[in-house]
CSV table of C-alpha atoms in Angstrom, one decimal:
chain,number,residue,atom,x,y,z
A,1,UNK,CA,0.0,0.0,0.0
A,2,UNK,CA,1.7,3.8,-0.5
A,3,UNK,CA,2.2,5.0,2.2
A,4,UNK,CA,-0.1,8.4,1.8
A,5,UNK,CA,-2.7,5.8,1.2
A,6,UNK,CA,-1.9,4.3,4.4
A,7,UNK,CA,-1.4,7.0,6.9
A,8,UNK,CA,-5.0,8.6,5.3
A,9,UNK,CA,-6.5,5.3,6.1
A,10,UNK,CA,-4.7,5.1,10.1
A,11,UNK,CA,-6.0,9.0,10.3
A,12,UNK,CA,-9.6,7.9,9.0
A,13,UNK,CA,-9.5,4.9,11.8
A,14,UNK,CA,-8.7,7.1,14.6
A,15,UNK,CA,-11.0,9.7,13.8
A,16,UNK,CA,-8.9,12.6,12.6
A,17,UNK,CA,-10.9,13.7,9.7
A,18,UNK,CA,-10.5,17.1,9.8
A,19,UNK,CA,-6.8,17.0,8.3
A,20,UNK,CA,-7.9,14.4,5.7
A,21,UNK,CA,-10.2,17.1,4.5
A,22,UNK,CA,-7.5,19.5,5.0
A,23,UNK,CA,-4.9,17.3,2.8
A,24,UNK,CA,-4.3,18.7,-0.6
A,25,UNK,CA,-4.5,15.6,-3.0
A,26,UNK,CA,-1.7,14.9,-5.6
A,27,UNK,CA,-4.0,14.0,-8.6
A,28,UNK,CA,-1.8,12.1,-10.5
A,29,UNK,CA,-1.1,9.6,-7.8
A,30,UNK,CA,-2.5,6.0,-8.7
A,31,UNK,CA,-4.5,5.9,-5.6
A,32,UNK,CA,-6.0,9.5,-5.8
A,33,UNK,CA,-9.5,8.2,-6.4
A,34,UNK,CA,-8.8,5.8,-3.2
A,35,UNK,CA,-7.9,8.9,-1.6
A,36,UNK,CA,-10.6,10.7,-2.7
A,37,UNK,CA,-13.3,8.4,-1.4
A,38,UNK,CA,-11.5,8.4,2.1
A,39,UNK,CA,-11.8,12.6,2.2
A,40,UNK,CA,-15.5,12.3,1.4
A,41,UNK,CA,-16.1,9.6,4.3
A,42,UNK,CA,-14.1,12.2,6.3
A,43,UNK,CA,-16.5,14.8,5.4
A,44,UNK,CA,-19.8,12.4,6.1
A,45,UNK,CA,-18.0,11.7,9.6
A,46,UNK,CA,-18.0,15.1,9.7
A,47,UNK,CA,-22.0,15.7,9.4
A,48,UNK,CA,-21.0,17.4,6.2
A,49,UNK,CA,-22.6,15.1,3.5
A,50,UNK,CA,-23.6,18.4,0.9
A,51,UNK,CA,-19.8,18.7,0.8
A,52,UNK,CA,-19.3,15.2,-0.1
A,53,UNK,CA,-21.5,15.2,-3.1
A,54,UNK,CA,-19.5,18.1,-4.2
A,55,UNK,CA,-16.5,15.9,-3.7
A,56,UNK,CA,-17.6,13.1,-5.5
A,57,UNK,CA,-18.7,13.3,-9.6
A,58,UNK,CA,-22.3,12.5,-10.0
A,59,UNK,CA,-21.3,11.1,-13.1
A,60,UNK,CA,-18.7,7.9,-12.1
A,61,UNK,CA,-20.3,5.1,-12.1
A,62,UNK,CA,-17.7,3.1,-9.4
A,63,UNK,CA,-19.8,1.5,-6.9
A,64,UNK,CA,-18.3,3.0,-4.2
A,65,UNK,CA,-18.5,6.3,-5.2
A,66,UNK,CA,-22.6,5.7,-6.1
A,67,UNK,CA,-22.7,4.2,-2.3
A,68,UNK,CA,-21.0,6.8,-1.0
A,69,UNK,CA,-23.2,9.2,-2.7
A,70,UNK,CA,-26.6,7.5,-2.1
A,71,UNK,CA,-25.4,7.7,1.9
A,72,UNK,CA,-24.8,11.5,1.8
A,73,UNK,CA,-27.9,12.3,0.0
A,74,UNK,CA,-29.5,10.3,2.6
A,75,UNK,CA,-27.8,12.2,5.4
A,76,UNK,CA,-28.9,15.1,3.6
A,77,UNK,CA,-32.8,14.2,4.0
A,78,UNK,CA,-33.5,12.5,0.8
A,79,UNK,CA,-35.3,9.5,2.5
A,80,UNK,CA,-36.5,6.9,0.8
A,81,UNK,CA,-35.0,7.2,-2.7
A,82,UNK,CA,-31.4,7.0,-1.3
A,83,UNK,CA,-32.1,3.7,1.0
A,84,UNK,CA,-34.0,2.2,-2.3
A,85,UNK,CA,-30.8,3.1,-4.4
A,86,UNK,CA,-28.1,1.6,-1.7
A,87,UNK,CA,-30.6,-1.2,-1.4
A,88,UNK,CA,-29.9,-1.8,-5.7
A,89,UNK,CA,-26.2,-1.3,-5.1
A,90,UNK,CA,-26.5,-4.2,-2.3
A,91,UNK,CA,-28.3,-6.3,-4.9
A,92,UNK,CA,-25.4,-5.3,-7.8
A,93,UNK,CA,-22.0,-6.2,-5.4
A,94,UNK,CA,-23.4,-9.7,-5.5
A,95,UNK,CA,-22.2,-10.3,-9.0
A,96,UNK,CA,-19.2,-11.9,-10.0
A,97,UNK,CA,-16.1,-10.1,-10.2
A,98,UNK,CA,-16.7,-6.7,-7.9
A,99,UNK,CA,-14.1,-5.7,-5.8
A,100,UNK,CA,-14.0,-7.0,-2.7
A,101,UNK,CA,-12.9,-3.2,-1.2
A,102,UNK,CA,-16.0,-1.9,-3.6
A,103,UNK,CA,-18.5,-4.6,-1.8
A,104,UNK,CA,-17.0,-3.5,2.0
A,105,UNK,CA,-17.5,0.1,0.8
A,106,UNK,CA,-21.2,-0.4,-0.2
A,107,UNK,CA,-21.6,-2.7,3.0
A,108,UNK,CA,-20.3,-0.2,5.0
A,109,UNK,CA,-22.4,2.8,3.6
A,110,UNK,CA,-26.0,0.9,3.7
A,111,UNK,CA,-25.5,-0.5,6.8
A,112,UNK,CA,-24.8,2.9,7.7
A,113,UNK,CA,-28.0,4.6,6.4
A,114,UNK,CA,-30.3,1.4,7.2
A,115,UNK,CA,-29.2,1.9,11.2
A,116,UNK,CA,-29.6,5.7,11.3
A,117,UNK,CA,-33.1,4.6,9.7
A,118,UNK,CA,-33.7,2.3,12.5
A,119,UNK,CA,-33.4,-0.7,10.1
A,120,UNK,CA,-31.6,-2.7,12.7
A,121,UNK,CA,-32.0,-6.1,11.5
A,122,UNK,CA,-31.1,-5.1,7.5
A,123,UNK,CA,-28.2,-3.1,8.6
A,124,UNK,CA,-27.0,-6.0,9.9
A,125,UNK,CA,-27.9,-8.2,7.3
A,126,UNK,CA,-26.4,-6.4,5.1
A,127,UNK,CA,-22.9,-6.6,7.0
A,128,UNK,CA,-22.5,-10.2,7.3
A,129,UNK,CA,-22.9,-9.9,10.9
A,130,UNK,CA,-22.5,-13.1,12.7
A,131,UNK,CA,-21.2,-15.3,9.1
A,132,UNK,CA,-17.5,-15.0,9.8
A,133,UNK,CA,-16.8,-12.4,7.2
A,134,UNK,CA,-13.6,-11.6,7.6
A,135,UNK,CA,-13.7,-7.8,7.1
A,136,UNK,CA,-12.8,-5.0,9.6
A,137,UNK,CA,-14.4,-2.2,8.1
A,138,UNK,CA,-18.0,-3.9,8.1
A,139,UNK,CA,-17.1,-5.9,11.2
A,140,UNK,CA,-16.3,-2.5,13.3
A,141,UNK,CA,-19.7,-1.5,12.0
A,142,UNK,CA,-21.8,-4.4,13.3
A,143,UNK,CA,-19.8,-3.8,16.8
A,144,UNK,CA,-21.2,-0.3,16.9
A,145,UNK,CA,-24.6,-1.3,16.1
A,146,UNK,CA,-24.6,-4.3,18.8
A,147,UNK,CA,-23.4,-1.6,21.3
A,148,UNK,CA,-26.2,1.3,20.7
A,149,UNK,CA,-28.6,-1.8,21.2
A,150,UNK,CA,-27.0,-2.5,24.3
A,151,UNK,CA,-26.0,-6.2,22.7
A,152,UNK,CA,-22.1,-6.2,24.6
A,153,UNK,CA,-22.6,-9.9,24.3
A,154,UNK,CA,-22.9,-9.8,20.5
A,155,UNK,CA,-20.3,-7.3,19.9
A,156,UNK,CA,-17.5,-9.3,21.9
A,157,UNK,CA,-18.6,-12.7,20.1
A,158,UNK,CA,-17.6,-10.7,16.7
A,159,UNK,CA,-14.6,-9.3,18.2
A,160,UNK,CA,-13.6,-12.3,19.4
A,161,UNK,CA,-13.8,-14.2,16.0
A,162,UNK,CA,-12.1,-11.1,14.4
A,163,UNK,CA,-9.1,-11.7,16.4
A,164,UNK,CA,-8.2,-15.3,15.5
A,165,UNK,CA,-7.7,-13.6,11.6
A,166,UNK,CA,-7.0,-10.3,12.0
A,167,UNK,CA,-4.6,-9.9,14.5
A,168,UNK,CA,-3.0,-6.8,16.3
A,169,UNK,CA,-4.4,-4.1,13.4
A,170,UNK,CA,-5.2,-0.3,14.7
A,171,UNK,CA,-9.1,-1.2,14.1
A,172,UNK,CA,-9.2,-4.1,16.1
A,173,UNK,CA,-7.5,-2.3,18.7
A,174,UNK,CA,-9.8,0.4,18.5
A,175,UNK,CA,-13.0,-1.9,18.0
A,176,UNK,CA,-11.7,-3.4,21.4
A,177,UNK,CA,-11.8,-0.2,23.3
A,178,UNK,CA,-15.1,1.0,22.2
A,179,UNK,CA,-16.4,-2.1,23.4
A,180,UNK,CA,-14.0,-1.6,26.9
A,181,UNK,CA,-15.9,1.2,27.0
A,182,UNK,CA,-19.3,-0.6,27.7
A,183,UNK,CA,-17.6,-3.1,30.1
A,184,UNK,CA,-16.1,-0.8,32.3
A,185,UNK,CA,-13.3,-4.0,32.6
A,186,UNK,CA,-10.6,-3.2,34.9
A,187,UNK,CA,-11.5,0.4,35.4
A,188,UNK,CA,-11.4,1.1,31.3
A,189,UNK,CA,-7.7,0.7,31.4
A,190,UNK,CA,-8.5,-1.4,27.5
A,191,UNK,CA,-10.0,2.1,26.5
A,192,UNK,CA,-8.1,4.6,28.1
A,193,UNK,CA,-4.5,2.9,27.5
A,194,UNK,CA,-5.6,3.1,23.6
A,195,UNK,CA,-6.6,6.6,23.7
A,196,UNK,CA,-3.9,7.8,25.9
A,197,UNK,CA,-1.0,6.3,23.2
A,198,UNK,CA,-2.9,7.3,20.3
A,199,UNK,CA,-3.0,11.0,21.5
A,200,UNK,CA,0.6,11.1,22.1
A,201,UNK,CA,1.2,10.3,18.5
A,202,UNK,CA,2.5,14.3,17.6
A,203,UNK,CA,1.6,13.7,13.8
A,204,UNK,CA,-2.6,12.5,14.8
A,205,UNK,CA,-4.9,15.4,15.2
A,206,UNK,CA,-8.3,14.2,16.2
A,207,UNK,CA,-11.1,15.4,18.3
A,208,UNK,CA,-12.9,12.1,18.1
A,209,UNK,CA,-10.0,10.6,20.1
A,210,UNK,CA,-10.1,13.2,22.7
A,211,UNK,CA,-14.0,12.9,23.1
A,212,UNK,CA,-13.3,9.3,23.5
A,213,UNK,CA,-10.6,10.0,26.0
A,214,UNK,CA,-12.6,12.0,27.8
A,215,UNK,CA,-16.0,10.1,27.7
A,216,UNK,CA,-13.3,7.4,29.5
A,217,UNK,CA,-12.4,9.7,32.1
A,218,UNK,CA,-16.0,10.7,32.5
A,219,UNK,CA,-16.4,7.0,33.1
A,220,UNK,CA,-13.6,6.7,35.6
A,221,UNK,CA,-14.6,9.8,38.0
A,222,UNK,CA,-12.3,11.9,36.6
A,223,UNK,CA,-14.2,14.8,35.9
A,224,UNK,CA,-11.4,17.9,35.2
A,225,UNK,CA,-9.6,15.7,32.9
A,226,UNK,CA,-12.5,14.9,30.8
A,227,UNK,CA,-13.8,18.3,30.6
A,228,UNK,CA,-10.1,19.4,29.9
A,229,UNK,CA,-10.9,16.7,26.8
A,230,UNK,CA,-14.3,18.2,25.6
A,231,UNK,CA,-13.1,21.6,25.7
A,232,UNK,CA,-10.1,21.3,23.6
A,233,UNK,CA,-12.1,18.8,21.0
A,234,UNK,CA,-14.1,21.6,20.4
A,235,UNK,CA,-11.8,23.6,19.1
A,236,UNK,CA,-12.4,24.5,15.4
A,237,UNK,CA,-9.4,22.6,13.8
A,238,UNK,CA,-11.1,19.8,15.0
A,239,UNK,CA,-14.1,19.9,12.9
A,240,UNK,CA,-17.4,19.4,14.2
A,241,UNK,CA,-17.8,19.6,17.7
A,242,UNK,CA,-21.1,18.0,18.3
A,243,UNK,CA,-20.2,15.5,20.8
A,244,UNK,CA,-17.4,17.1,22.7
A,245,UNK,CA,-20.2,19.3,23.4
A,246,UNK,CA,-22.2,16.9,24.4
A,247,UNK,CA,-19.8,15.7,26.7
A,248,UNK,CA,-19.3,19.0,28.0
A,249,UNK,CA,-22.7,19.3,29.2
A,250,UNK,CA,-22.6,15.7,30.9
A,251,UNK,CA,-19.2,16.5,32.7
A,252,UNK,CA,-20.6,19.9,33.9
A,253,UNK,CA,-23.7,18.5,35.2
A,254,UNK,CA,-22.1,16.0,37.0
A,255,UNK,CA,-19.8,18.7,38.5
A,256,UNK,CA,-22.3,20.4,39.9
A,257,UNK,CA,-21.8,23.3,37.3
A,258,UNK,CA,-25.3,24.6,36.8
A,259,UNK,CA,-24.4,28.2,35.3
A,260,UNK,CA,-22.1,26.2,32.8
A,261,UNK,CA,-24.8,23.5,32.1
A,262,UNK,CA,-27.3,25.9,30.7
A,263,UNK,CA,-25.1,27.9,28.4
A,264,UNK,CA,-23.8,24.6,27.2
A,265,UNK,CA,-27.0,22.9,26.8
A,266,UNK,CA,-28.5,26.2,25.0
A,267,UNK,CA,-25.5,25.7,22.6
A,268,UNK,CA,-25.7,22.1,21.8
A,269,UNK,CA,-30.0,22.2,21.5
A,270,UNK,CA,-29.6,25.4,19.4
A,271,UNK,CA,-27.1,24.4,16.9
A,272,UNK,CA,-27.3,20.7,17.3
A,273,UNK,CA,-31.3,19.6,17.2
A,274,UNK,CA,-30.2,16.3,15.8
A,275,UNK,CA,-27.1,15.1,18.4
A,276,UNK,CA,-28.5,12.1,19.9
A,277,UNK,CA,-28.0,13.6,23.7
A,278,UNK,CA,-30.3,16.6,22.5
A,279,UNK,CA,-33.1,14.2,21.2
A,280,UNK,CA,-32.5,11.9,23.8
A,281,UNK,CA,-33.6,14.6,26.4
A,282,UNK,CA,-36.1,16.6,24.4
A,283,UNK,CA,-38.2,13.4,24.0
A,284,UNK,CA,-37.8,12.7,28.0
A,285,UNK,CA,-38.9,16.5,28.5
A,286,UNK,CA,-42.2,15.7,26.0
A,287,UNK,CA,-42.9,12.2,27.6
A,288,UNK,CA,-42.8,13.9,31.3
A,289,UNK,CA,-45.1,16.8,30.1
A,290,UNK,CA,-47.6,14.3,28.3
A,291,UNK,CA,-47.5,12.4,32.0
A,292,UNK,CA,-48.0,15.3,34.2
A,293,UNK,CA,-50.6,16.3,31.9
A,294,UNK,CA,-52.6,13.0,32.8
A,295,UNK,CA,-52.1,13.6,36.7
A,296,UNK,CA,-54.8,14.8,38.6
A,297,UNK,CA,-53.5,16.4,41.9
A,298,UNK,CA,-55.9,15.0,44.9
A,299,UNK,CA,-58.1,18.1,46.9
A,300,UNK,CA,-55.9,19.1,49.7
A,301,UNK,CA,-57.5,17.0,52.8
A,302,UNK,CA,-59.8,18.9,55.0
A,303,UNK,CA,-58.8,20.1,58.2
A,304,UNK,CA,-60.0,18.4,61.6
């Protein structure tokens, strides 16, 4: 593999998408289309889908790039007609002779949309989840999926397998945290080892990885070291600062910072109406209010 190739794909892994947008792109590389998909997954990462489509030529009829565009469309609240076109491309890598990255690529990218559609059970489908494939890319998919659904079980079975084929690789590893982070094994040392070496790396710029840090310090009781974390992933080289936001606002309630809590919540509700935290919580807030609605408070009880 050349070795831009390489170090974009390690910088995709461990979240630092920002500089891959950032990277100016020698065009007449043999890998610059490669390199090309892996900026516009940086910019979907980023909840920046429009400028994906820009990125990729309506026009090219690689699979990947079709998958990739169906899934920002999608992102960008075209519904159906993008599921119904990544559900074709699904149908299409099942001929002989595709590409096996091409097939991971369009895995990856409907599994992606059919989850965020709630289409549990044909996002996994669609990844080979639970048939031994032996792909890390669709595999640390199916482990994310398992862990929003609260299956830890399911997710260590398939990271268990993974490891008899695939060895020490920078996914696995980072597969293995995320689900660490569920566990709580050993105090998250699994997770917070990982995050702490990856951060030292002076050439890695990622705001995912300090979120992740400091979700794990959150977890640990450590509450000024995680919202040392959120602040500086918020920072704009960073990119989108959604969830260190989000985190923000957890570590400050915790701490008893109720000035701080409102100003960050105001933030993330305002800006980010979609964050799963901010959803999450308005949907708690409707729920109580349809409740209290339904109470009747008894008469006060006369007096003797």
């Amino acid at each position: 593999m050349d070795p831009e190739l390489y170090y974009i794909k390690q910088k995709f892994t461990l979240g630092a998408w920002k500089s891959i947008i950032d990277q100016k792109l020698d065009e007449s590389s043999p890998d610059f289309q490669q390199l090309k998909l892996y900026q516009a997954q940086a910019y979907i990462a980023l909840n920046k889908p429009t400028e994906a489509l820009k990125l990729l030529d309506p026009n090219n009829t690689s699979l990947s790039v079709r998958a990739l565009r169906a899934l920002a469309r999608y992102l960008s609240k075209e519904g159906e007609n993008a599921l119904e076109e990544l559900r074709d491309l699904c149908v299409e890598i099942e001929e002989e002779g595709i590409d096996e990255k091409e097939k991971s690529l369009v895995k990856v990218a409907a599994g992606t949309a059919f989850a965020r559609e709630g289409e549990i059970e044909e996002a996994l489908e669609t990844l080979g989840a639970g048939t031994g494939v032996e792909n890390l890319d669709t595999l640390a998919l199916v482990v994310q999926i398992y862990l929003s659904i609260n299956r830890v079980d399911l997710a260590k079975r398939e990271c268990d397998r993974a490891r008899k084929w695939a060895e020490d690789d920078l996914l696995l590893q980072h597969i293995e945290a995320s689900i660490g982070l569920l566990t709580g094994k050993d105090s998250y040392s699994n997770p917070h080892s990982f995050y702490v070496e990856q951060l030292n790396n002076p050439s890695l710029s990622s705001g995912h990885l300090l979120v992740s840090r400091g979700v794990t310090h959150l977890l640990r009781g450590e509450l000024p070291e995680a919202q040392s974390d959120f602040a500086q992933a918020q920072k704009p080289e960073y990119g989108d600062p959604a969830d260190a936001l989000a985190g923000a606002v957890v570590a400050a309630e915790l701490a008893g910072h109720k000035a701080n809590v409102a100003d960050l919540w105001s933030k993330l509700s305002q800006e980010y109406p979609d964050h799963p935290l901010t959803k999450s919580v308005l949907e708690k807030d409707a729920e109580f209010d349809s409740f209290a609605s339904k109470y009747e408070v008894p008469p006060l009880a006369a007096s003797a």
